[in-house]
PDB file of C-alpha atoms in Angstrom:
ATOM      1  CA  MET A 287      -0.013   0.002  -0.009  1.00  0.00           C
ATOM      2  CA  GLY A 288       2.978   2.161  -1.328  1.00  0.00           C
ATOM      3  CA  GLU A 289       2.184   6.341  -1.453  1.00  0.00           C
ATOM      4  CA  ILE A 290       0.853   8.028  -4.533  1.00  0.00           C
ATOM      5  CA  LYS A 291       3.490   8.831  -6.966  1.00  0.00           C
ATOM      6  CA  SER A 292       3.665  12.870  -7.567  1.00  0.00           C
ATOM      7  CA  GLY A 293       2.798  13.610 -11.244  1.00  0.00           C
ATOM      8  CA  GLU A 294       0.271  10.982 -11.556  1.00  0.00           C
ATOM      9  CA  LYS A 295      -3.380  11.464 -11.325  1.00  0.00           C
ATOM     10  CA  THR A 296      -4.808   9.928  -8.153  1.00  0.00           C
ATOM     11  CA  ARG A 297      -7.581   7.814  -8.574  1.00  0.00           C
ATOM     12  CA  VAL A 298     -10.264   8.309  -6.135  1.00  0.00           C
ATOM     13  CA  LEU A 299     -13.614   6.405  -5.470  1.00  0.00           C
ATOM     14  CA  VAL A 300     -16.336   8.549  -3.658  1.00  0.00           C
ATOM     15  CA  VAL A 301     -18.788   6.409  -1.817  1.00  0.00           C
ATOM     16  CA  GLY A 302     -22.124   8.107  -0.950  1.00  0.00           C
ATOM     17  CA  ALA A 303     -21.842  10.302  -3.588  1.00  0.00           C
ATOM     18  CA  THR A 304     -25.114  11.406  -4.352  1.00  0.00           C
ATOM     19  CA  GLY A 305     -25.470  12.390  -0.704  1.00  0.00           C
ATOM     20  CA  TYR A 306     -25.564  15.999   1.172  1.00  0.00           C
ATOM     21  CA  LEU A 307     -21.452  15.960   1.293  1.00  0.00           C
ATOM     22  CA  GLY A 308     -20.839  13.415  -1.087  1.00  0.00           C
ATOM     23  CA  LYS A 309     -21.892  15.584  -4.115  1.00  0.00           C
ATOM     24  CA  ARG A 310     -19.215  18.200  -3.269  1.00  0.00           C
ATOM     25  CA  ILE A 311     -16.709  15.647  -2.780  1.00  0.00           C
ATOM     26  CA  VAL A 312     -17.202  14.474  -6.218  1.00  0.00           C
ATOM     27  CA  ARG A 313     -16.873  17.860  -7.654  1.00  0.00           C
ATOM     28  CA  ALA A 314     -14.219  19.026  -5.304  1.00  0.00           C
ATOM     29  CA  CYS A 315     -12.153  16.088  -6.633  1.00  0.00           C
ATOM     30  CA  LEU A 316     -12.728  16.861 -10.340  1.00  0.00           C
ATOM     31  CA  ALA A 317     -11.886  20.448  -9.849  1.00  0.00           C
ATOM     32  CA  GLU A 318      -8.440  19.045  -7.783  1.00  0.00           C
ATOM     33  CA  GLY A 319      -8.164  16.981 -11.039  1.00  0.00           C
ATOM     34  CA  HIS A 320      -8.036  13.719  -9.375  1.00  0.00           C
ATOM     35  CA  GLU A 321      -9.622  10.917 -11.804  1.00  0.00           C
ATOM     36  CA  THR A 322     -12.717  10.523 -10.153  1.00  0.00           C
ATOM     37  CA  TYR A 323     -15.218   7.152  -9.783  1.00  0.00           C
ATOM     38  CA  VAL A 324     -18.435   7.275  -8.297  1.00  0.00           C
ATOM     39  CA  LEU A 325     -19.918   4.193  -6.986  1.00  0.00           C
ATOM     40  CA  GLN A 326     -23.702   3.120  -8.368  1.00  0.00           C
ATOM     41  CA  ARG A 327     -25.543   1.193  -6.469  1.00  0.00           C
ATOM     42  CA  PRO A 328     -28.340  -1.284  -7.381  1.00  0.00           C
ATOM     43  CA  GLU A 329     -30.288  -0.173  -4.485  1.00  0.00           C
ATOM     44  CA  ILE A 330     -30.606   3.087  -6.017  1.00  0.00           C
ATOM     45  CA  GLY A 331     -33.896   1.893  -7.900  1.00  0.00           C
ATOM     46  CA  LEU A 332     -36.425   4.760  -8.773  1.00  0.00           C
ATOM     47  CA  ASP A 333     -34.824   6.991  -6.795  1.00  0.00           C
ATOM     48  CA  ILE A 334     -34.476   9.786  -9.866  1.00  0.00           C
ATOM     49  CA  GLU A 335     -32.755  12.448  -7.744  1.00  0.00           C
ATOM     50  CA  LYS A 336     -30.058  10.426  -7.039  1.00  0.00           C
ATOM     51  CA  VAL A 337     -29.860   8.658 -10.709  1.00  0.00           C
ATOM     52  CA  GLN A 338     -29.809  12.232 -12.451  1.00  0.00           C
ATOM     53  CA  LEU A 339     -27.157  13.132 -10.057  1.00  0.00           C
ATOM     54  CA  LEU A 340     -24.757  10.583 -11.149  1.00  0.00           C
ATOM     55  CA  PHE A 341     -25.116  11.077 -14.838  1.00  0.00           C
ATOM     56  CA  SER A 342     -24.359  14.780 -14.051  1.00  0.00           C
ATOM     57  CA  PHE A 343     -21.234  13.627 -12.452  1.00  0.00           C
ATOM     58  CA  LYS A 344     -20.476  11.601 -15.350  1.00  0.00           C
ATOM     59  CA  LYS A 345     -21.090  14.591 -17.606  1.00  0.00           C
ATOM     60  CA  LEU A 346     -18.301  16.466 -15.663  1.00  0.00           C
ATOM     61  CA  GLY A 347     -15.771  13.581 -16.234  1.00  0.00           C
ATOM     62  CA  ALA A 348     -16.435  10.990 -13.254  1.00  0.00           C
ATOM     63  CA  ARG A 349     -16.715   7.345 -13.937  1.00  0.00           C
ATOM     64  CA  LEU A 350     -19.695   5.344 -12.716  1.00  0.00           C
ATOM     65  CA  VAL A 351     -18.743   2.027 -11.195  1.00  0.00           C
ATOM     66  CA  GLU A 352     -21.472  -0.464 -10.341  1.00  0.00           C
ATOM     67  CA  ALA A 353     -21.323  -2.527  -6.927  1.00  0.00           C
ATOM     68  CA  SER A 354     -23.506  -3.390  -4.121  1.00  0.00           C
ATOM     69  CA  PHE A 355     -22.748  -3.614  -0.208  1.00  0.00           C
ATOM     70  CA  SER A 356     -24.345  -6.819  -0.352  1.00  0.00           C
ATOM     71  CA  ASP A 357     -22.151  -8.228  -3.557  1.00  0.00           C
ATOM     72  CA  HIS A 358     -18.761  -8.253  -1.344  1.00  0.00           C
ATOM     73  CA  GLN A 359     -16.867  -9.365  -4.717  1.00  0.00           C
ATOM     74  CA  SER A 360     -18.339  -6.306  -6.493  1.00  0.00           C
ATOM     75  CA  LEU A 361     -16.925  -3.828  -3.908  1.00  0.00           C
ATOM     76  CA  VAL A 362     -13.390  -5.849  -4.269  1.00  0.00           C
ATOM     77  CA  SER A 363     -13.516  -5.077  -7.954  1.00  0.00           C
ATOM     78  CA  ALA A 364     -14.381  -1.551  -7.510  1.00  0.00           C
ATOM     79  CA  VAL A 365     -11.740  -0.448  -4.930  1.00  0.00           C
ATOM     80  CA  LYS A 366      -9.253  -1.994  -7.330  1.00  0.00           C
ATOM     81  CA  LEU A 367      -9.462   0.521  -9.754  1.00  0.00           C
ATOM     82  CA  VAL A 368      -8.290   3.242  -7.471  1.00  0.00           C
ATOM     83  CA  ASP A 369      -5.660   4.899  -5.052  1.00  0.00           C
ATOM     84  CA  VAL A 370      -8.216   6.615  -2.600  1.00  0.00           C
ATOM     85  CA  VAL A 371     -11.557   5.771  -1.397  1.00  0.00           C
ATOM     86  CA  VAL A 372     -13.482   8.268   0.460  1.00  0.00           C
ATOM     87  CA  SER A 373     -17.153   7.663   2.192  1.00  0.00           C
ATOM     88  CA  ALA A 374     -19.622  10.145   2.687  1.00  0.00           C
ATOM     89  CA  MET A 375     -22.314   7.722   4.324  1.00  0.00           C
ATOM     90  CA  SER A 376     -24.569   9.628   6.105  1.00  0.00           C
ATOM     91  CA  GLY A 377     -24.256   9.381  10.129  1.00  0.00           C
ATOM     92  CA  VAL A 378     -27.277  11.315  11.033  1.00  0.00           C
ATOM     93  CA  HIS A 379     -30.388  10.471  12.795  1.00  0.00           C
ATOM     94  CA  PHE A 380     -32.841  12.295  11.302  1.00  0.00           C
ATOM     95  CA  ARG A 381     -31.503  11.178   7.405  1.00  0.00           C
ATOM     96  CA  SER A 382     -30.312   7.621   7.228  1.00  0.00           C
ATOM     97  CA  HIS A 383     -27.620   6.525   9.706  1.00  0.00           C
ATOM     98  CA  ASN A 384     -25.437   3.981   7.668  1.00  0.00           C
ATOM     99  CA  ILE A 385     -22.035   4.258   9.772  1.00  0.00           C
ATOM    100  CA  LEU A 386     -21.309   0.800  10.086  1.00  0.00           C
ATOM    101  CA  VAL A 387     -22.007  -0.159   6.375  1.00  0.00           C
ATOM    102  CA  GLN A 388     -18.842   0.982   6.107  1.00  0.00           C
ATOM    103  CA  LEU A 389     -17.620  -2.066   7.789  1.00  0.00           C
ATOM    104  CA  LYS A 390     -18.054  -3.768   4.254  1.00  0.00           C
ATOM    105  CA  LEU A 391     -15.828  -1.336   2.676  1.00  0.00           C
ATOM    106  CA  VAL A 392     -13.010  -1.831   5.158  1.00  0.00           C
ATOM    107  CA  GLU A 393     -13.263  -5.419   4.366  1.00  0.00           C
ATOM    108  CA  ALA A 394     -13.375  -5.115   0.602  1.00  0.00           C
ATOM    109  CA  ILE A 395     -10.314  -2.691   0.879  1.00  0.00           C
ATOM    110  CA  LYS A 396      -8.407  -5.234   3.003  1.00  0.00           C
ATOM    111  CA  GLU A 397      -8.972  -7.880   0.585  1.00  0.00           C
ATOM    112  CA  ALA A 398      -8.116  -5.486  -2.535  1.00  0.00           C
ATOM    113  CA  GLY A 399      -4.953  -4.886  -0.753  1.00  0.00           C
ATOM    114  CA  ASN A 400      -3.924  -1.732  -3.359  1.00  0.00           C
ATOM    115  CA  VAL A 401      -5.505   1.344  -1.663  1.00  0.00           C
ATOM    116  CA  LYS A 402      -3.366   4.092  -0.803  1.00  0.00           C
ATOM    117  CA  ARG A 403      -5.398   5.644   1.544  1.00  0.00           C
ATOM    118  CA  PHE A 404      -9.399   5.414   3.004  1.00  0.00           C
ATOM    119  CA  LEU A 405     -11.328   8.208   4.313  1.00  0.00           C
ATOM    120  CA  PRO A 406     -14.272   6.985   5.955  1.00  0.00           C
ATOM    121  CA  SER A 407     -17.187   9.326   6.698  1.00  0.00           C
ATOM    122  CA  GLU A 408     -16.528  11.741   9.799  1.00  0.00           C
ATOM    123  CA  PHE A 409     -16.697  15.626   8.917  1.00  0.00           C
ATOM    124  CA  GLY A 410     -18.032  16.490  12.438  1.00  0.00           C
ATOM    125  CA  MET A 411     -16.797  15.871  16.047  1.00  0.00           C
ATOM    126  CA  ASP A 412     -13.908  14.156  16.811  1.00  0.00           C
ATOM    127  CA  PRO A 413     -15.147  10.542  17.640  1.00  0.00           C
ATOM    128  CA  PRO A 414     -12.270   9.705  20.186  1.00  0.00           C
ATOM    129  CA  ARG A 415     -12.899  13.034  22.144  1.00  0.00           C
ATOM    130  CA  MET A 416     -16.783  12.060  22.363  1.00  0.00           C
ATOM    131  CA  GLY A 417     -16.779   8.960  24.626  1.00  0.00           C
ATOM    132  CA  HIS A 418     -18.930  10.557  27.327  1.00  0.00           C
ATOM    133  CA  ALA A 419     -21.657  11.813  24.526  1.00  0.00           C
ATOM    134  CA  LEU A 420     -25.065  11.597  25.525  1.00  0.00           C
ATOM    135  CA  PRO A 421     -27.244   8.711  24.090  1.00  0.00           C
ATOM    136  CA  PRO A 422     -29.047   8.424  21.615  1.00  0.00           C
ATOM    137  CA  GLY A 423     -26.445  10.732  19.707  1.00  0.00           C
ATOM    138  CA  ARG A 424     -23.366   9.092  21.120  1.00  0.00           C
ATOM    139  CA  GLU A 425     -24.546   6.197  18.788  1.00  0.00           C
ATOM    140  CA  THR A 426     -22.726   8.072  15.780  1.00  0.00           C
ATOM    141  CA  PHE A 427     -19.497   8.235  17.579  1.00  0.00           C
ATOM    142  CA  ASP A 428     -19.223   4.843  19.054  1.00  0.00           C
ATOM    143  CA  GLN A 429     -19.669   3.797  15.187  1.00  0.00           C
ATOM    144  CA  LYS A 430     -17.130   6.048  13.603  1.00  0.00           C
ATOM    145  CA  MET A 431     -14.895   4.426  16.551  1.00  0.00           C
ATOM    146  CA  GLU A 432     -15.827   1.118  15.734  1.00  0.00           C
ATOM    147  CA  VAL A 433     -15.143   1.731  11.748  1.00  0.00           C
ATOM    148  CA  ARG A 434     -12.003   3.510  12.738  1.00  0.00           C
ATOM    149  CA  HIS A 435     -10.673   0.472  14.534  1.00  0.00           C
ATOM    150  CA  ALA A 436     -11.377  -1.828  11.713  1.00  0.00           C
ATOM    151  CA  ILE A 437      -9.519   0.592   9.570  1.00  0.00           C
ATOM    152  CA  GLU A 438      -6.439   0.443  11.685  1.00  0.00           C
ATOM    153  CA  ALA A 439      -6.611  -3.438  12.371  1.00  0.00           C
ATOM    154  CA  ALA A 440      -6.467  -4.004   8.838  1.00  0.00           C
ATOM    155  CA  GLY A 441      -3.303  -2.014   8.413  1.00  0.00           C
ATOM    156  CA  ILE A 442      -5.282   0.593   5.855  1.00  0.00           C
ATOM    157  CA  PRO A 443      -3.405   3.927   5.532  1.00  0.00           C
ATOM    158  CA  TYR A 444      -6.122   6.733   6.643  1.00  0.00           C
ATOM    159  CA  THR A 445      -7.207  10.241   6.824  1.00  0.00           C
ATOM    160  CA  TYR A 446      -9.751  11.451   9.316  1.00  0.00           C
ATOM    161  CA  VAL A 447     -11.120  14.667   8.257  1.00  0.00           C
ATOM    162  CA  VAL A 448     -13.249  16.026  11.237  1.00  0.00           C
ATOM    163  CA  GLY A 449     -14.078  19.517  13.363  1.00  0.00           C
ATOM    164  CA  ALA A 450     -16.530  21.846  12.048  1.00  0.00           C
ATOM    165  CA  CYS A 451     -20.307  22.414  12.014  1.00  0.00           C
ATOM    166  CA  PHE A 452     -21.816  22.749   8.559  1.00  0.00           C
ATOM    167  CA  ALA A 453     -22.786  26.117   7.871  1.00  0.00           C
ATOM    168  CA  ALA A 454     -26.315  24.915   6.293  1.00  0.00           C
ATOM    169  CA  TYR A 455     -27.235  23.606   9.567  1.00  0.00           C
ATOM    170  CA  PHE A 456     -25.596  25.805  12.261  1.00  0.00           C
ATOM    171  CA  ALA A 457     -24.932  29.264  10.653  1.00  0.00           C
ATOM    172  CA  GLY A 458     -27.696  30.641   8.284  1.00  0.00           C
ATOM    173  CA  ASN A 459     -30.077  29.939  11.118  1.00  0.00           C
ATOM    174  CA  LEU A 460     -28.045  31.435  13.748  1.00  0.00           C
ATOM    175  CA  SER A 461     -27.515  28.018  15.373  1.00  0.00           C
ATOM    176  CA  GLN A 462     -31.513  27.799  16.198  1.00  0.00           C
ATOM    177  CA  MET A 463     -33.076  24.752  16.219  1.00  0.00           C
ATOM    178  CA  GLU A 464     -35.836  23.137  13.951  1.00  0.00           C
ATOM    179  CA  THR A 465     -35.144  25.735  11.163  1.00  0.00           C
ATOM    180  CA  LEU A 466     -32.446  26.470   8.438  1.00  0.00           C
ATOM    181  CA  LEU A 467     -33.258  30.204   8.143  1.00  0.00           C
ATOM    182  CA  PRO A 468     -32.209  33.129   9.952  1.00  0.00           C
ATOM    183  CA  PRO A 469     -34.690  34.085  12.539  1.00  0.00           C
ATOM    184  CA  LYS A 470     -36.721  37.510  12.201  1.00  0.00           C
ATOM    185  CA  LYS A 471     -37.240  38.581  15.584  1.00  0.00           C
ATOM    186  CA  LYS A 472     -35.999  36.335  18.218  1.00  0.00           C
ATOM    187  CA  ALA A 473     -33.247  34.419  18.773  1.00  0.00           C
ATOM    188  CA  ASN A 474     -32.457  31.575  21.626  1.00  0.00           C
ATOM    189  CA  ILE A 475     -29.029  31.563  22.963  1.00  0.00           C
ATOM    190  CA  TYR A 476     -27.115  28.583  24.409  1.00  0.00           C
ATOM    191  CA  GLY A 477     -26.134  29.080  27.964  1.00  0.00           C
ATOM    192  CA  ASP A 478     -24.391  32.520  27.850  1.00  0.00           C
ATOM    193  CA  GLY A 479     -23.506  32.256  24.076  1.00  0.00           C
ATOM    194  CA  ASN A 480     -19.829  32.551  24.696  1.00  0.00           C
ATOM    195  CA  VAL A 481     -18.067  29.235  23.955  1.00  0.00           C
ATOM    196  CA  LYS A 482     -16.191  29.069  20.902  1.00  0.00           C
ATOM    197  CA  VAL A 483     -17.628  26.884  17.833  1.00  0.00           C
ATOM    198  CA  VAL A 484     -16.290  26.435  14.509  1.00  0.00           C
ATOM    199  CA  PHE A 485     -18.275  26.777  11.246  1.00  0.00           C
ATOM    200  CA  ALA A 486     -17.193  25.763   7.868  1.00  0.00           C
ATOM    201  CA  ASP A 487     -19.028  25.953   4.155  1.00  0.00           C
ATOM    202  CA  GLU A 488     -19.626  22.128   3.280  1.00  0.00           C
ATOM    203  CA  ASP A 489     -18.004  23.161  -0.128  1.00  0.00           C
ATOM    204  CA  ASP A 490     -15.100  24.143   1.419  1.00  0.00           C
ATOM    205  CA  ILE A 491     -15.168  21.100   3.505  1.00  0.00           C
ATOM    206  CA  ALA A 492     -15.092  19.100   0.538  1.00  0.00           C
ATOM    207  CA  ARG A 493     -12.216  20.830  -1.212  1.00  0.00           C
ATOM    208  CA  TYR A 494      -9.938  20.543   1.918  1.00  0.00           C
ATOM    209  CA  THR A 495     -11.055  16.781   1.824  1.00  0.00           C
ATOM    210  CA  ALA A 496     -10.245  16.588  -1.974  1.00  0.00           C
ATOM    211  CA  LYS A 497      -6.772  17.923  -1.132  1.00  0.00           C
ATOM    212  CA  THR A 498      -5.987  15.994   1.809  1.00  0.00           C
ATOM    213  CA  MET A 499      -6.661  12.366   0.214  1.00  0.00           C
ATOM    214  CA  ASP A 500      -3.040  12.204  -1.378  1.00  0.00           C
ATOM    215  CA  ASP A 501      -1.381  14.736   0.758  1.00  0.00           C
ATOM    216  CA  PRO A 502       1.760  12.181   2.167  1.00  0.00           C
ATOM    217  CA  ARG A 503       1.690  14.804   5.278  1.00  0.00           C
ATOM    218  CA  THR A 504      -2.010  13.695   6.224  1.00  0.00           C
ATOM    219  CA  VAL A 505      -1.655   9.811   5.812  1.00  0.00           C
ATOM    220  CA  ASN A 506      -2.480   8.133   9.031  1.00  0.00           C
ATOM    221  CA  LYS A 507      -3.615  11.469  11.033  1.00  0.00           C
ATOM    222  CA  THR A 508      -6.635  13.161  11.605  1.00  0.00           C
ATOM    223  CA  VAL A 509      -6.955  16.503   9.844  1.00  0.00           C
ATOM    224  CA  TYR A 510      -9.189  19.111  11.881  1.00  0.00           C
ATOM    225  CA  ILE A 511     -11.036  21.509   9.886  1.00  0.00           C
ATOM    226  CA  ARG A 512     -10.904  24.863  12.113  1.00  0.00           C
ATOM    227  CA  PRO A 513     -10.343  27.977   9.838  1.00  0.00           C
ATOM    228  CA  GLN A 514      -9.322  31.126  11.898  1.00  0.00           C
ATOM    229  CA  ASP A 515     -11.794  33.525  10.856  1.00  0.00           C
ATOM    230  CA  ASN A 516     -14.602  30.998  11.036  1.00  0.00           C
ATOM    231  CA  ILE A 517     -14.161  30.037  14.885  1.00  0.00           C
ATOM    232  CA  LEU A 518     -16.703  32.407  16.496  1.00  0.00           C
ATOM    233  CA  THR A 519     -19.064  32.052  19.673  1.00  0.00           C
ATOM    234  CA  GLN A 520     -22.771  32.123  18.995  1.00  0.00           C
ATOM    235  CA  ASN A 521     -22.954  36.002  19.958  1.00  0.00           C
ATOM    236  CA  GLU A 522     -20.508  36.362  17.477  1.00  0.00           C
ATOM    237  CA  LEU A 523     -22.334  34.938  14.675  1.00  0.00           C
ATOM    238  CA  ILE A 524     -25.633  36.651  15.586  1.00  0.00           C
ATOM    239  CA  LYS A 525     -23.463  40.034  15.528  1.00  0.00           C
ATOM    240  CA  ILE A 526     -22.405  39.446  12.606  1.00  0.00           C
ATOM    241  CA  TRP A 527     -26.315  39.012  10.943  1.00  0.00           C
ATOM    242  CA  GLU A 528     -27.437  41.983  13.205  1.00  0.00           C
ATOM    243  CA  LYS A 529     -24.538  44.157  11.391  1.00  0.00           C
ATOM    244  CA  LEU A 530     -25.449  43.012   8.370  1.00  0.00           C
ATOM    245  CA  THR A 531     -29.667  43.365   8.647  1.00  0.00           C
ATOM    246  CA  LYS A 532     -29.348  46.372  10.808  1.00  0.00           C
ATOM    247  CA  ASN A 533     -31.669  44.993  13.047  1.00  0.00           C
ATOM    248  CA  GLU A 534     -31.415  43.560  16.548  1.00  0.00           C
ATOM    249  CA  LEU A 535     -32.690  40.450  17.648  1.00  0.00           C
ATOM    250  CA  GLU A 536     -34.520  39.827  20.904  1.00  0.00           C
ATOM    251  CA  LYS A 537     -32.798  37.241  22.605  1.00  0.00           C
ATOM    252  CA  THR A 538     -33.527  34.377  25.234  1.00  0.00           C
ATOM    253  CA  ASN A 539     -30.476  32.674  27.348  1.00  0.00           C
ATOM    254  CA  ILE A 540     -31.215  28.726  27.988  1.00  0.00           C
ATOM    255  CA  ALA A 541     -29.651  26.824  30.634  1.00  0.00           C
ATOM    256  CA  ALA A 542     -28.052  23.935  29.719  1.00  0.00           C
ATOM    257  CA  ARG A 543     -30.511  21.667  32.314  1.00  0.00           C
ATOM    258  CA  ASP A 544     -33.642  23.358  30.644  1.00  0.00           C
ATOM    259  CA  PHE A 545     -31.898  22.929  27.179  1.00  0.00           C
ATOM    260  CA  LEU A 546     -31.639  19.196  28.535  1.00  0.00           C
ATOM    261  CA  ALA A 547     -35.059  18.767  30.132  1.00  0.00           C
ATOM    262  CA  ASN A 548     -37.487  16.364  28.912  1.00  0.00           C
ATOM    263  CA  ILE A 549     -35.317  15.115  25.995  1.00  0.00           C
ATOM    264  CA  GLU A 550     -36.245  11.578  27.028  1.00  0.00           C
ATOM    265  CA  HIS A 551     -39.939  12.628  26.019  1.00  0.00           C
ATOM    266  CA  LEU A 552     -38.831  13.214  22.289  1.00  0.00           C
ATOM    267  CA  GLU A 553     -38.255  11.413  19.381  1.00  0.00           C
ATOM    268  CA  ILE A 554     -34.456   9.735  18.888  1.00  0.00           C
ATOM    269  CA  PRO A 555     -33.704  11.707  16.100  1.00  0.00           C
ATOM    270  CA  HIS A 556     -34.686  15.034  17.962  1.00  0.00           C
ATOM    271  CA  GLN A 557     -33.069  13.527  20.943  1.00  0.00           C
ATOM    272  CA  ALA A 558     -29.847  12.942  19.279  1.00  0.00           C
ATOM    273  CA  GLY A 559     -29.706  16.123  17.836  1.00  0.00           C
ATOM    274  CA  ILE A 560     -30.234  17.962  21.261  1.00  0.00           C
ATOM    275  CA  GLY A 561     -27.266  15.901  22.598  1.00  0.00           C
ATOM    276  CA  HIS A 562     -25.216  17.061  19.749  1.00  0.00           C
ATOM    277  CA  PHE A 563     -26.025  20.670  19.998  1.00  0.00           C
ATOM    278  CA  TYR A 564     -25.372  20.596  23.811  1.00  0.00           C
ATOM    279  CA  HIS A 565     -21.891  19.210  23.111  1.00  0.00           C
ATOM    280  CA  ILE A 566     -21.245  22.066  20.737  1.00  0.00           C
ATOM    281  CA  PHE A 567     -22.659  24.812  22.159  1.00  0.00           C
ATOM    282  CA  TYR A 568     -22.661  24.192  25.813  1.00  0.00           C
ATOM    283  CA  GLU A 569     -19.354  22.360  26.056  1.00  0.00           C
ATOM    284  CA  GLY A 570     -17.528  23.798  23.288  1.00  0.00           C
ATOM    285  CA  CYS A 571     -15.980  20.447  22.083  1.00  0.00           C
ATOM    286  CA  LEU A 572     -15.171  21.635  18.861  1.00  0.00           C
ATOM    287  CA  ALA A 573     -12.741  24.279  19.984  1.00  0.00           C
ATOM    288  CA  ASP A 574     -11.487  23.049  23.053  1.00  0.00           C
ATOM    289  CA  HIS A 575      -8.426  21.582  22.421  1.00  0.00           C
ATOM    290  CA  GLU A 576      -5.256  22.776  20.677  1.00  0.00           C
ATOM    291  CA  VAL A 577      -4.391  21.507  17.124  1.00  0.00           C
ATOM    292  CA  GLY A 578      -1.115  21.896  15.590  1.00  0.00           C
ATOM    293  CA  GLU A 579      -0.682  23.344  12.375  1.00  0.00           C
ATOM    294  CA  ASP A 580       0.300  20.539  10.534  1.00  0.00           C
ATOM    295  CA  GLU A 581      -3.006  18.926  11.530  1.00  0.00           C
ATOM    296  CA  GLU A 582      -5.004  21.789  10.589  1.00  0.00           C
ATOM    297  CA  ALA A 583      -6.846  22.184   6.936  1.00  0.00           C
ATOM    298  CA  SER A 584      -6.536  25.733   6.250  1.00  0.00           C
ATOM    299  CA  SER A 585      -3.011  26.189   7.560  1.00  0.00           C
ATOM    300  CA  LEU A 586      -2.221  22.867   5.173  1.00  0.00           C
ATOM    301  CA  TYR A 587      -3.859  24.315   2.353  1.00  0.00           C
ATOM    302  CA  PRO A 588      -3.922  28.249   2.602  1.00  0.00           C
ATOM    303  CA  ASP A 589      -4.750  28.203  -1.393  1.00  0.00           C
ATOM    304  CA  VAL A 590      -8.267  27.188  -0.524  1.00  0.00           C
ATOM    305  CA  LYS A 591      -9.949  30.603  -0.112  1.00  0.00           C
ATOM    306  CA  TYR A 592     -12.493  29.617   2.706  1.00  0.00           C
ATOM    307  CA  LYS A 593     -15.773  31.403   2.980  1.00  0.00           C
ATOM    308  CA  ARG A 594     -16.026  33.688   6.099  1.00  0.00           C
ATOM    309  CA  MET A 595     -19.407  33.647   7.910  1.00  0.00           C
ATOM    310  CA  ASP A 596     -20.195  37.258   6.961  1.00  0.00           C
ATOM    311  CA  ASP A 597     -20.076  36.263   3.411  1.00  0.00           C
ATOM    312  CA  TYR A 598     -21.751  33.061   3.891  1.00  0.00           C
ATOM    313  CA  LEU A 599     -25.058  34.932   5.713  1.00  0.00           C
ATOM    314  CA  ARG A 600     -25.169  37.445   2.882  1.00  0.00           C
ATOM    315  CA  MET A 601     -27.076  34.962   1.107  1.00  0.00           C
ATOM    316  CA  PHE A 602     -29.988  35.271   3.013  1.00  0.00           C
ATOM    317  CA  LEU A 603     -30.365  39.046   2.779  1.00  0.00           C
TER     318      LEU A 603
END
């Protein structure tokens, strides 16, 4: 499983390519000049949006590869075509929760023996730091750890890309739950609103992912997406919006115990969401530890002109 030779095009297989982050990773890999393969699964059936998305990738220059998670040999054949496998399978409770399906991918990569780097589906909080997380949301971290252990036990070279709140879910709504749009009059503030949080545009997350996958500096490392200008408290994020709109919001501070009150009476996806918000906005799990420049994406790839949150919020004006 040697390194990718410089000067050669890196061949990448994207799994979960029609998903929320996956489609961005496909486009970023193509833009980066990687020879990009996309897994096309027969389970897609009559899902017209996904089928059309796959063929739009083909138009952009990606190659479609048929394989199924229920057919081990087809997966082995697919991964034998490439140097790098990146997975963007969903790991959130309100969509589909498919983290452990990646164990089949690990088996295929192990058998194929040619893959020089595997990037499993991560892109959020750093699972080894989340052993204390609240159930049922901790299931996401436990399962990601199970996948990591399998990768490392198989001796597969890896890169774990972690560390930021997706802007569309956490920034555009000023981190309000149950909406993706900025509030017009009132905003809930978690605790005192002064806990540092990391925000990143999903297209930037995809671009960093496409750059790190064949970078010798990041083999068997965790890469944190923590762009300096996007480390903001919730109060700072709201101030940016108030400055843009010239309108002050009415704010309500919610104490941690009130935020978690009655959590057990809610639907499971909602419970998971509240737990994740709690770890991000009350505990500050994204920015409460030091990260060296050699493991931080915006330092490793300064050529990516990442989107600042004032720019991001302008689209809602």
